[in-house]
CSV table of C-alpha atoms and ligand atoms in Angstrom, one decimal:
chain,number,residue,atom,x,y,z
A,1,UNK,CA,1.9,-7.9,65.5
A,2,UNK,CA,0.3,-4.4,64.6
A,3,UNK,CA,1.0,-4.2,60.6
A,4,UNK,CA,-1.7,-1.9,60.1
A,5,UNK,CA,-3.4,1.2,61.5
A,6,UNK,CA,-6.8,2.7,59.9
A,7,UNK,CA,-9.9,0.0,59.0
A,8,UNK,CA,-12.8,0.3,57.7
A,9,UNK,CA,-15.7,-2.0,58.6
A,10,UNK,CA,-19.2,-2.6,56.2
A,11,UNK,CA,-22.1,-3.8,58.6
A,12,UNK,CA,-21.0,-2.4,61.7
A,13,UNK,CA,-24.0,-2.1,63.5
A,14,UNK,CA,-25.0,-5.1,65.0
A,15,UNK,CA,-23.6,-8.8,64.2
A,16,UNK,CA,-19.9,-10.1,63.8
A,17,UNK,CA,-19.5,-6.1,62.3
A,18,UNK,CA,-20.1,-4.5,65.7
A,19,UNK,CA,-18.0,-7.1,67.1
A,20,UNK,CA,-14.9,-6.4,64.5
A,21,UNK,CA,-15.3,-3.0,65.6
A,22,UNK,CA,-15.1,-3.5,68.9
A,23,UNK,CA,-12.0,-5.8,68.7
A,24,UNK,CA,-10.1,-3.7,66.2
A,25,UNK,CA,-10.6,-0.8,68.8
A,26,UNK,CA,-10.1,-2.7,71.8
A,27,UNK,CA,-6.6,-3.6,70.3
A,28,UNK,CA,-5.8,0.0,69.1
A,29,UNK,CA,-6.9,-0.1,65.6
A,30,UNK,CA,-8.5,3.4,63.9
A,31,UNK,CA,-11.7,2.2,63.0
A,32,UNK,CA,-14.4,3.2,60.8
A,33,UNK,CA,-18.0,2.0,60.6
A,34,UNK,CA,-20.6,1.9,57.9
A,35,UNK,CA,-24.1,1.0,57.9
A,36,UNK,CA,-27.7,2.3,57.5
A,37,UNK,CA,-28.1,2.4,61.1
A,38,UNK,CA,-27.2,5.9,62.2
A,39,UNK,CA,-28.6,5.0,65.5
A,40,UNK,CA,-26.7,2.0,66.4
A,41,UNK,CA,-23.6,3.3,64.7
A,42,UNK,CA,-23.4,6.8,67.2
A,43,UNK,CA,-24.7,4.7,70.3
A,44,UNK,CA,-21.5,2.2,69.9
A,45,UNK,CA,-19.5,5.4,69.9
A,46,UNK,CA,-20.9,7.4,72.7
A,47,UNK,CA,-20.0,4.4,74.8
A,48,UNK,CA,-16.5,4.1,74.0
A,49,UNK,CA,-14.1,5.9,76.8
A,50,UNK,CA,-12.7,9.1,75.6
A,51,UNK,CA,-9.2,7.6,75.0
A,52,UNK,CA,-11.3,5.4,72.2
A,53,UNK,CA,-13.8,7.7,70.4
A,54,UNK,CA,-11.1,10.3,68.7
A,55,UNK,CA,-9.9,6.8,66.7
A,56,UNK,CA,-14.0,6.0,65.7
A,57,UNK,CA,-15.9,7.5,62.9
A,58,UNK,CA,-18.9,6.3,61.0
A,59,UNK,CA,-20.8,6.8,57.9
A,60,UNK,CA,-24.2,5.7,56.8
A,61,UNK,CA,-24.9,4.3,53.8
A,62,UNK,CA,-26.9,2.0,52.0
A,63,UNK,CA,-24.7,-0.5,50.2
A,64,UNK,CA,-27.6,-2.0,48.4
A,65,UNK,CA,-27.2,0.9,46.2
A,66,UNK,CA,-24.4,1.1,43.9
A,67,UNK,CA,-23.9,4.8,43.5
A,68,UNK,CA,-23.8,5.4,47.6
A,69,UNK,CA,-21.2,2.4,47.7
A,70,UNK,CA,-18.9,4.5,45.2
A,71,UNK,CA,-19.3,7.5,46.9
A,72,UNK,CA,-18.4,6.0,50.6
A,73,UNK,CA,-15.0,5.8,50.2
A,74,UNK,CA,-14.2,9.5,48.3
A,75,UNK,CA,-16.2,10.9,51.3
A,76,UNK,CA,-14.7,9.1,54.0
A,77,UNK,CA,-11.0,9.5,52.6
A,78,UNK,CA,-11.5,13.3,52.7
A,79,UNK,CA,-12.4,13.1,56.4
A,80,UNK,CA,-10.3,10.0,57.8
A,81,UNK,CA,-7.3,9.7,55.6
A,82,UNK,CA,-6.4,6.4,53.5
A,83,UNK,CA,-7.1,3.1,54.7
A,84,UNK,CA,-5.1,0.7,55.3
A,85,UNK,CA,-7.8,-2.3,55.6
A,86,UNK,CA,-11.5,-2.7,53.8
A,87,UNK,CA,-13.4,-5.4,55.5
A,88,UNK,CA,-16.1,-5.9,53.7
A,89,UNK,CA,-18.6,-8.0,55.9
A,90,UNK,CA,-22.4,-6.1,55.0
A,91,UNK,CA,-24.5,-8.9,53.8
A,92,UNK,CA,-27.7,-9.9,54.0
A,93,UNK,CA,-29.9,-12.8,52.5
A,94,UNK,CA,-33.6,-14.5,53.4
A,95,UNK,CA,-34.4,-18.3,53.0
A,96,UNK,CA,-37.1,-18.0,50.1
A,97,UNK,CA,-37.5,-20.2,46.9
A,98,UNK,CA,-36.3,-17.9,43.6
A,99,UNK,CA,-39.8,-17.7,42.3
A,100,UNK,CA,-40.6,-15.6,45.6
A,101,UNK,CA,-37.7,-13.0,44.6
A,102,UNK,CA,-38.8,-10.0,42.9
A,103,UNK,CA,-36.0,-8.8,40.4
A,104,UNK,CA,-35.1,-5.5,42.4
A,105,UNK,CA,-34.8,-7.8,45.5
A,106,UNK,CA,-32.7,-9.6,43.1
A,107,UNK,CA,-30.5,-6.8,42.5
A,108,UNK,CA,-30.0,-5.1,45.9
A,109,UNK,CA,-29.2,-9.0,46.8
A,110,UNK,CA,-26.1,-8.9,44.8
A,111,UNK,CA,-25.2,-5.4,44.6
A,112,UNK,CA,-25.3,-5.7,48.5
A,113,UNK,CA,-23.2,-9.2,48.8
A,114,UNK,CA,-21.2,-8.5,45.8
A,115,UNK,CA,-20.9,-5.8,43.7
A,116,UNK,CA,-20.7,-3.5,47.3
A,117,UNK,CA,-17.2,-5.0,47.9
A,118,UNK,CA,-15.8,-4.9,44.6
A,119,UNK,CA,-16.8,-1.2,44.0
A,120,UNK,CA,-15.2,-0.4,47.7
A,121,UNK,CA,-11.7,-2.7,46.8
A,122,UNK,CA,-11.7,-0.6,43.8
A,123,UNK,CA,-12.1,2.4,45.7
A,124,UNK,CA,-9.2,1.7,48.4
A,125,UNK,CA,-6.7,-0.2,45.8
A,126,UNK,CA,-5.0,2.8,44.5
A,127,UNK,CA,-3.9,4.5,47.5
A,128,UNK,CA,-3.1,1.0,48.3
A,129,UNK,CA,-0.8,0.3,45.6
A,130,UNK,CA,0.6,4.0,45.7
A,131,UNK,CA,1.9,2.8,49.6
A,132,UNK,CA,2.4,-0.7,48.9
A,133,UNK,CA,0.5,-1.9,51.6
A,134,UNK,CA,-2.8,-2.9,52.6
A,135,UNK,CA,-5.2,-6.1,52.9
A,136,UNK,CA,-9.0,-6.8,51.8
A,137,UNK,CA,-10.8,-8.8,53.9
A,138,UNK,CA,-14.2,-9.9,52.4
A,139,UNK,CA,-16.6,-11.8,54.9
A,140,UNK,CA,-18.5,-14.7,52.6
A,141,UNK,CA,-19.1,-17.5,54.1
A,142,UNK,CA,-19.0,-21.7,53.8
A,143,UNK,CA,-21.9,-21.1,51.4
A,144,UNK,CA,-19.1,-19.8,49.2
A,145,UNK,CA,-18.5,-23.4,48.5
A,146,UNK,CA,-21.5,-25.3,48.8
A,147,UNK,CA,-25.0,-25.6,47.9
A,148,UNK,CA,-28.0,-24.9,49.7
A,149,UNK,CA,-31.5,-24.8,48.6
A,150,UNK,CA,-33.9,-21.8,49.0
A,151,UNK,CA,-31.3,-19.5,49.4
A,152,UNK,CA,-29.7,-19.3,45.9
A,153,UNK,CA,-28.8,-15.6,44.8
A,154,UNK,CA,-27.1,-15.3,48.4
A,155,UNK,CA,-25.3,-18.4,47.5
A,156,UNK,CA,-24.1,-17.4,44.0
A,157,UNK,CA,-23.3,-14.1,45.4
A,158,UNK,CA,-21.3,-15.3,48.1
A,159,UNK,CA,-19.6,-17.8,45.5
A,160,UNK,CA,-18.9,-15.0,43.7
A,161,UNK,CA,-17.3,-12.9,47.0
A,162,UNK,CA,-14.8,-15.6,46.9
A,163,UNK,CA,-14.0,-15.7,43.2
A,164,UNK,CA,-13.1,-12.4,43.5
A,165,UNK,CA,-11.8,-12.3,46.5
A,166,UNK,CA,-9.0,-15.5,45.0
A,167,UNK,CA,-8.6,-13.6,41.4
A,168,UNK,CA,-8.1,-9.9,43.1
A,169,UNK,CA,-5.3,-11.4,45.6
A,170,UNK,CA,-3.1,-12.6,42.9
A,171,UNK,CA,-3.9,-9.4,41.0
A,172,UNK,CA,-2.5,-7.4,43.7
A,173,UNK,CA,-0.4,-9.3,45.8
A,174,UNK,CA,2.9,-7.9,43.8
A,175,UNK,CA,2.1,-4.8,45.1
A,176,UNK,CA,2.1,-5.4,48.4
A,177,UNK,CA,-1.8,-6.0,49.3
A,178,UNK,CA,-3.1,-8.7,50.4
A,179,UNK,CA,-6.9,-10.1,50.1
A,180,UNK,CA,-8.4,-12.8,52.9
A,181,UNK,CA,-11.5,-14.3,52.1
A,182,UNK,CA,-13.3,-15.6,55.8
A,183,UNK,CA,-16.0,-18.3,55.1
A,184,UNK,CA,-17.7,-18.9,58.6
A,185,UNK,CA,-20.4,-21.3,59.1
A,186,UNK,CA,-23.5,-20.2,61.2
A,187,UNK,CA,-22.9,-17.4,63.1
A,188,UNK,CA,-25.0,-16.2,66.4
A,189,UNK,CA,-26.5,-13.0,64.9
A,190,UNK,CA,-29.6,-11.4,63.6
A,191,UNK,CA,-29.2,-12.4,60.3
A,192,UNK,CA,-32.4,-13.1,58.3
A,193,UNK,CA,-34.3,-12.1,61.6
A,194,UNK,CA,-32.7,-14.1,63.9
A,195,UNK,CA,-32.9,-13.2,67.3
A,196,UNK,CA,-28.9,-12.7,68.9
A,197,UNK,CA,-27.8,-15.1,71.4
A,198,UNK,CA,-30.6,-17.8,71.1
A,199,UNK,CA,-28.0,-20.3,69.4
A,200,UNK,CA,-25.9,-22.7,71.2
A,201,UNK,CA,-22.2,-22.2,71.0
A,202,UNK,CA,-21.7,-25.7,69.7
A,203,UNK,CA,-23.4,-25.1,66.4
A,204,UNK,CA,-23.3,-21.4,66.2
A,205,UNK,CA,-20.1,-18.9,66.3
A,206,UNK,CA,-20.3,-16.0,68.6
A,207,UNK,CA,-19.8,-13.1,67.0
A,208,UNK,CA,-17.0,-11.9,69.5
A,209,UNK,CA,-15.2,-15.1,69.5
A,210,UNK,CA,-14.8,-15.2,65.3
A,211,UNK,CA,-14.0,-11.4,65.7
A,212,UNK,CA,-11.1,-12.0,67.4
A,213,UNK,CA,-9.8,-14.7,64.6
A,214,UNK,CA,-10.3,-12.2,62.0
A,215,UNK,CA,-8.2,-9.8,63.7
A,216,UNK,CA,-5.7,-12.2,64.3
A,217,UNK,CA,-5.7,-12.2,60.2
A,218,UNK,CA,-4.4,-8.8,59.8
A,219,UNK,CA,-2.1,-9.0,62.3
A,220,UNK,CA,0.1,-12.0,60.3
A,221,UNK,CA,3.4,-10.7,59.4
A,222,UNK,CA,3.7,-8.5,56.1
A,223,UNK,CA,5.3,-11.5,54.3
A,224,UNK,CA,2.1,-14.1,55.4
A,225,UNK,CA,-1.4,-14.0,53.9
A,226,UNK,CA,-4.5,-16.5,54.6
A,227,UNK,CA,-6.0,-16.3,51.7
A,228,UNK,CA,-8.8,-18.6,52.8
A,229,UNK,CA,-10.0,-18.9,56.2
A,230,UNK,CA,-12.9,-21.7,56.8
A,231,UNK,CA,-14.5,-21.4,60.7
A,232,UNK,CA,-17.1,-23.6,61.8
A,233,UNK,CA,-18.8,-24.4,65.0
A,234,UNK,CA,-17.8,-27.5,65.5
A,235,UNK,CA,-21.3,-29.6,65.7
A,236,UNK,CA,-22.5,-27.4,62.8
A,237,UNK,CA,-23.7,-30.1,60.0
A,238,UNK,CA,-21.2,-29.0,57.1
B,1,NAP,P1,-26.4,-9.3,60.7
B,1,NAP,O1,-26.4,-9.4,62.2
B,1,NAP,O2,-27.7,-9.3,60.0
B,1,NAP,O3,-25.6,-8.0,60.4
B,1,NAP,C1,-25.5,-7.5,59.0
B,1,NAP,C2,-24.9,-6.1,59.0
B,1,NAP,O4,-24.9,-5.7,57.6
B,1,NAP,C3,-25.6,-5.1,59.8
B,1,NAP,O5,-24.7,-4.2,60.4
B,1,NAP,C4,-26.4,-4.4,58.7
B,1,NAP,O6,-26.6,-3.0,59.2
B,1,NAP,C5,-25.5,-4.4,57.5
B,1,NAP,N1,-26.2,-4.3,56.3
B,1,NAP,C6,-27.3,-5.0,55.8
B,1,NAP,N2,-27.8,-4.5,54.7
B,1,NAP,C7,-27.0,-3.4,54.4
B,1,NAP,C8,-27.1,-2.4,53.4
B,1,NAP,N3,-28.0,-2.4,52.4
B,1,NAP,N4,-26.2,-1.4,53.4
B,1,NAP,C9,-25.3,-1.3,54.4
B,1,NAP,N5,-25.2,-2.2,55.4
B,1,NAP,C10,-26.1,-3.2,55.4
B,1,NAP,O7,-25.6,-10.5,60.1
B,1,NAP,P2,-24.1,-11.1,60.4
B,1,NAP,O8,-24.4,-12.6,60.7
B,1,NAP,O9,-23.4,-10.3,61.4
B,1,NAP,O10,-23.4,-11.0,59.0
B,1,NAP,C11,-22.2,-10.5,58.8
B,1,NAP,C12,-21.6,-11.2,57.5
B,1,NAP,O11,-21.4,-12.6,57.8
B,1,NAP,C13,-22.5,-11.1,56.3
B,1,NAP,O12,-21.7,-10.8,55.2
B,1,NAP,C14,-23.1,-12.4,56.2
B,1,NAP,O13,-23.4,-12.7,54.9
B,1,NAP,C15,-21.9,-13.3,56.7
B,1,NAP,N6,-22.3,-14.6,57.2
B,1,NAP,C16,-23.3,-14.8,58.1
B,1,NAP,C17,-23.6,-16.0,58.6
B,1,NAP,C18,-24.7,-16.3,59.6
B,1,NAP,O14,-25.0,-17.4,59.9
B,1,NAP,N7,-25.2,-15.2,60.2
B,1,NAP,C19,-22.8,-17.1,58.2
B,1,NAP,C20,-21.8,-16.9,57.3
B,1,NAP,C21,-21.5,-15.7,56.8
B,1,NAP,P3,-27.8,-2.1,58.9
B,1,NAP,O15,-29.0,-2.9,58.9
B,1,NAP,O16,-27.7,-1.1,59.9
B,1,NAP,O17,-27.6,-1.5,57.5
């Protein structure tokens, strides 16, 4: 059931992004797309059939810095209207022991996993509230709830992801919004410099596959949220 209309979509350019995008459009959906890849970002919409490409847009931007973040979503509600969906899915974190982190790496870590979406579900909340009626969607991942060595600040930040992500749902569910928080396990991308479709299905999601769950999320009925949604390949060790 189609509840909503206009998306926007952090790390569309490659990944379980791209593949949001392209389910969200295959099923209709105005979609926007943000990443630092201009090149990837146009290339995805050149290829969609005319019908398609009046209901794409992008915008580049680096989310690992805080003031581009804020000013994504005034620039992109001047030229696309409000949204009616933030899915927040940029991340990015590398397998290193802490001592190997400078502190700037440090901070564009969590300003990407972290601070990013809070800054856009600021952004997008009023007009929200104003229409009473929305959702947040913020990709973190079952390393929201676990532990894993050598890759600590994208742990704590994705900890954090769902924190918020819990907190800002009961915050603003009275006024009609709604705020999913998707923990996937391994996913068949190019995270971390993986190379896309090495990984076997039974212990790594393909990205088109969770897509299509995720859509499924925000197309519940008004009165239904999943506030948690844990997806695992099942042979993954978790
Ligand atoms: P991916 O293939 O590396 O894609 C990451 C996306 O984020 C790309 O579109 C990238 O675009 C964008 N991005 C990275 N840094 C950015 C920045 N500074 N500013 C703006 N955009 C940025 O990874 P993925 O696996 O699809 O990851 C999607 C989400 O799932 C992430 O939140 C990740 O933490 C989470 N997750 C991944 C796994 C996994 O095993 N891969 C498991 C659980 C959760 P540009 O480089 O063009 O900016």
């Amino acid at each position: 059931m189609k509840v909503y209309q206009r998306v926007l979509v952090t790390g569309a350019s490659r990944g379980l992004g791209a593949a949001l995008v392209r389910a969200l459009r295959e099923r209709g959906y105005s979609v926007m797309s943000v990443a630092r890849s201009e090149g990837e970002l146009r290339r995805e919409i050149d290829l969609l059939p005319a019908s398609q490409r009046e209901r794409a847009d992008f915008r580049v931007c680096d989310l690992a810095d805080p003031r581009a973040a804020a000013a994504l979503v005034d620039s992109v509600q001047a030229h696309f209207g409000d949204f009616d969906v933030l899915i927040n899915n940029a991340g990015a974190g590398s397998f290193k022991p802490l001592v190997q982190w400078s502190a700037d790496e440090l901070a564009a870590g969590l300003h990407l996993n972290l601070l990013a979406p809070m800054l856009l579900a600021r952004a997008v909340l009023p007009g929200m509230m104003a229409r009473r009626h929305g959702m947040i969607v913020n990709i973190a991942s079952d390393l929201a709830r676990r532990p894993l060595a050598n890759m600590a600040p994208y742990v704590a930040a994705k900890h954090g992801l769902l924190g918020f992500s819990s907190s800002l749902l009961r915050e603003v569910k009275a006024h009609g919004i709604k705020v999913s928080a998707v923990l996937p396990g391994i996913i068949d991308s190019a995270f971390d410099g993986a190379v896309p479709g090495s990984k076997d299905e039974a212990w790594a999601l393909k990205c088109d596959a969770l897509a299509g769950r995720i859509v499924d999320l925000i197309e519940l009925p008004g009165s239904m949220v999943i506030d948690e949604l844990a997806i695992h390949p099942l042979h993954q060790d978790f």
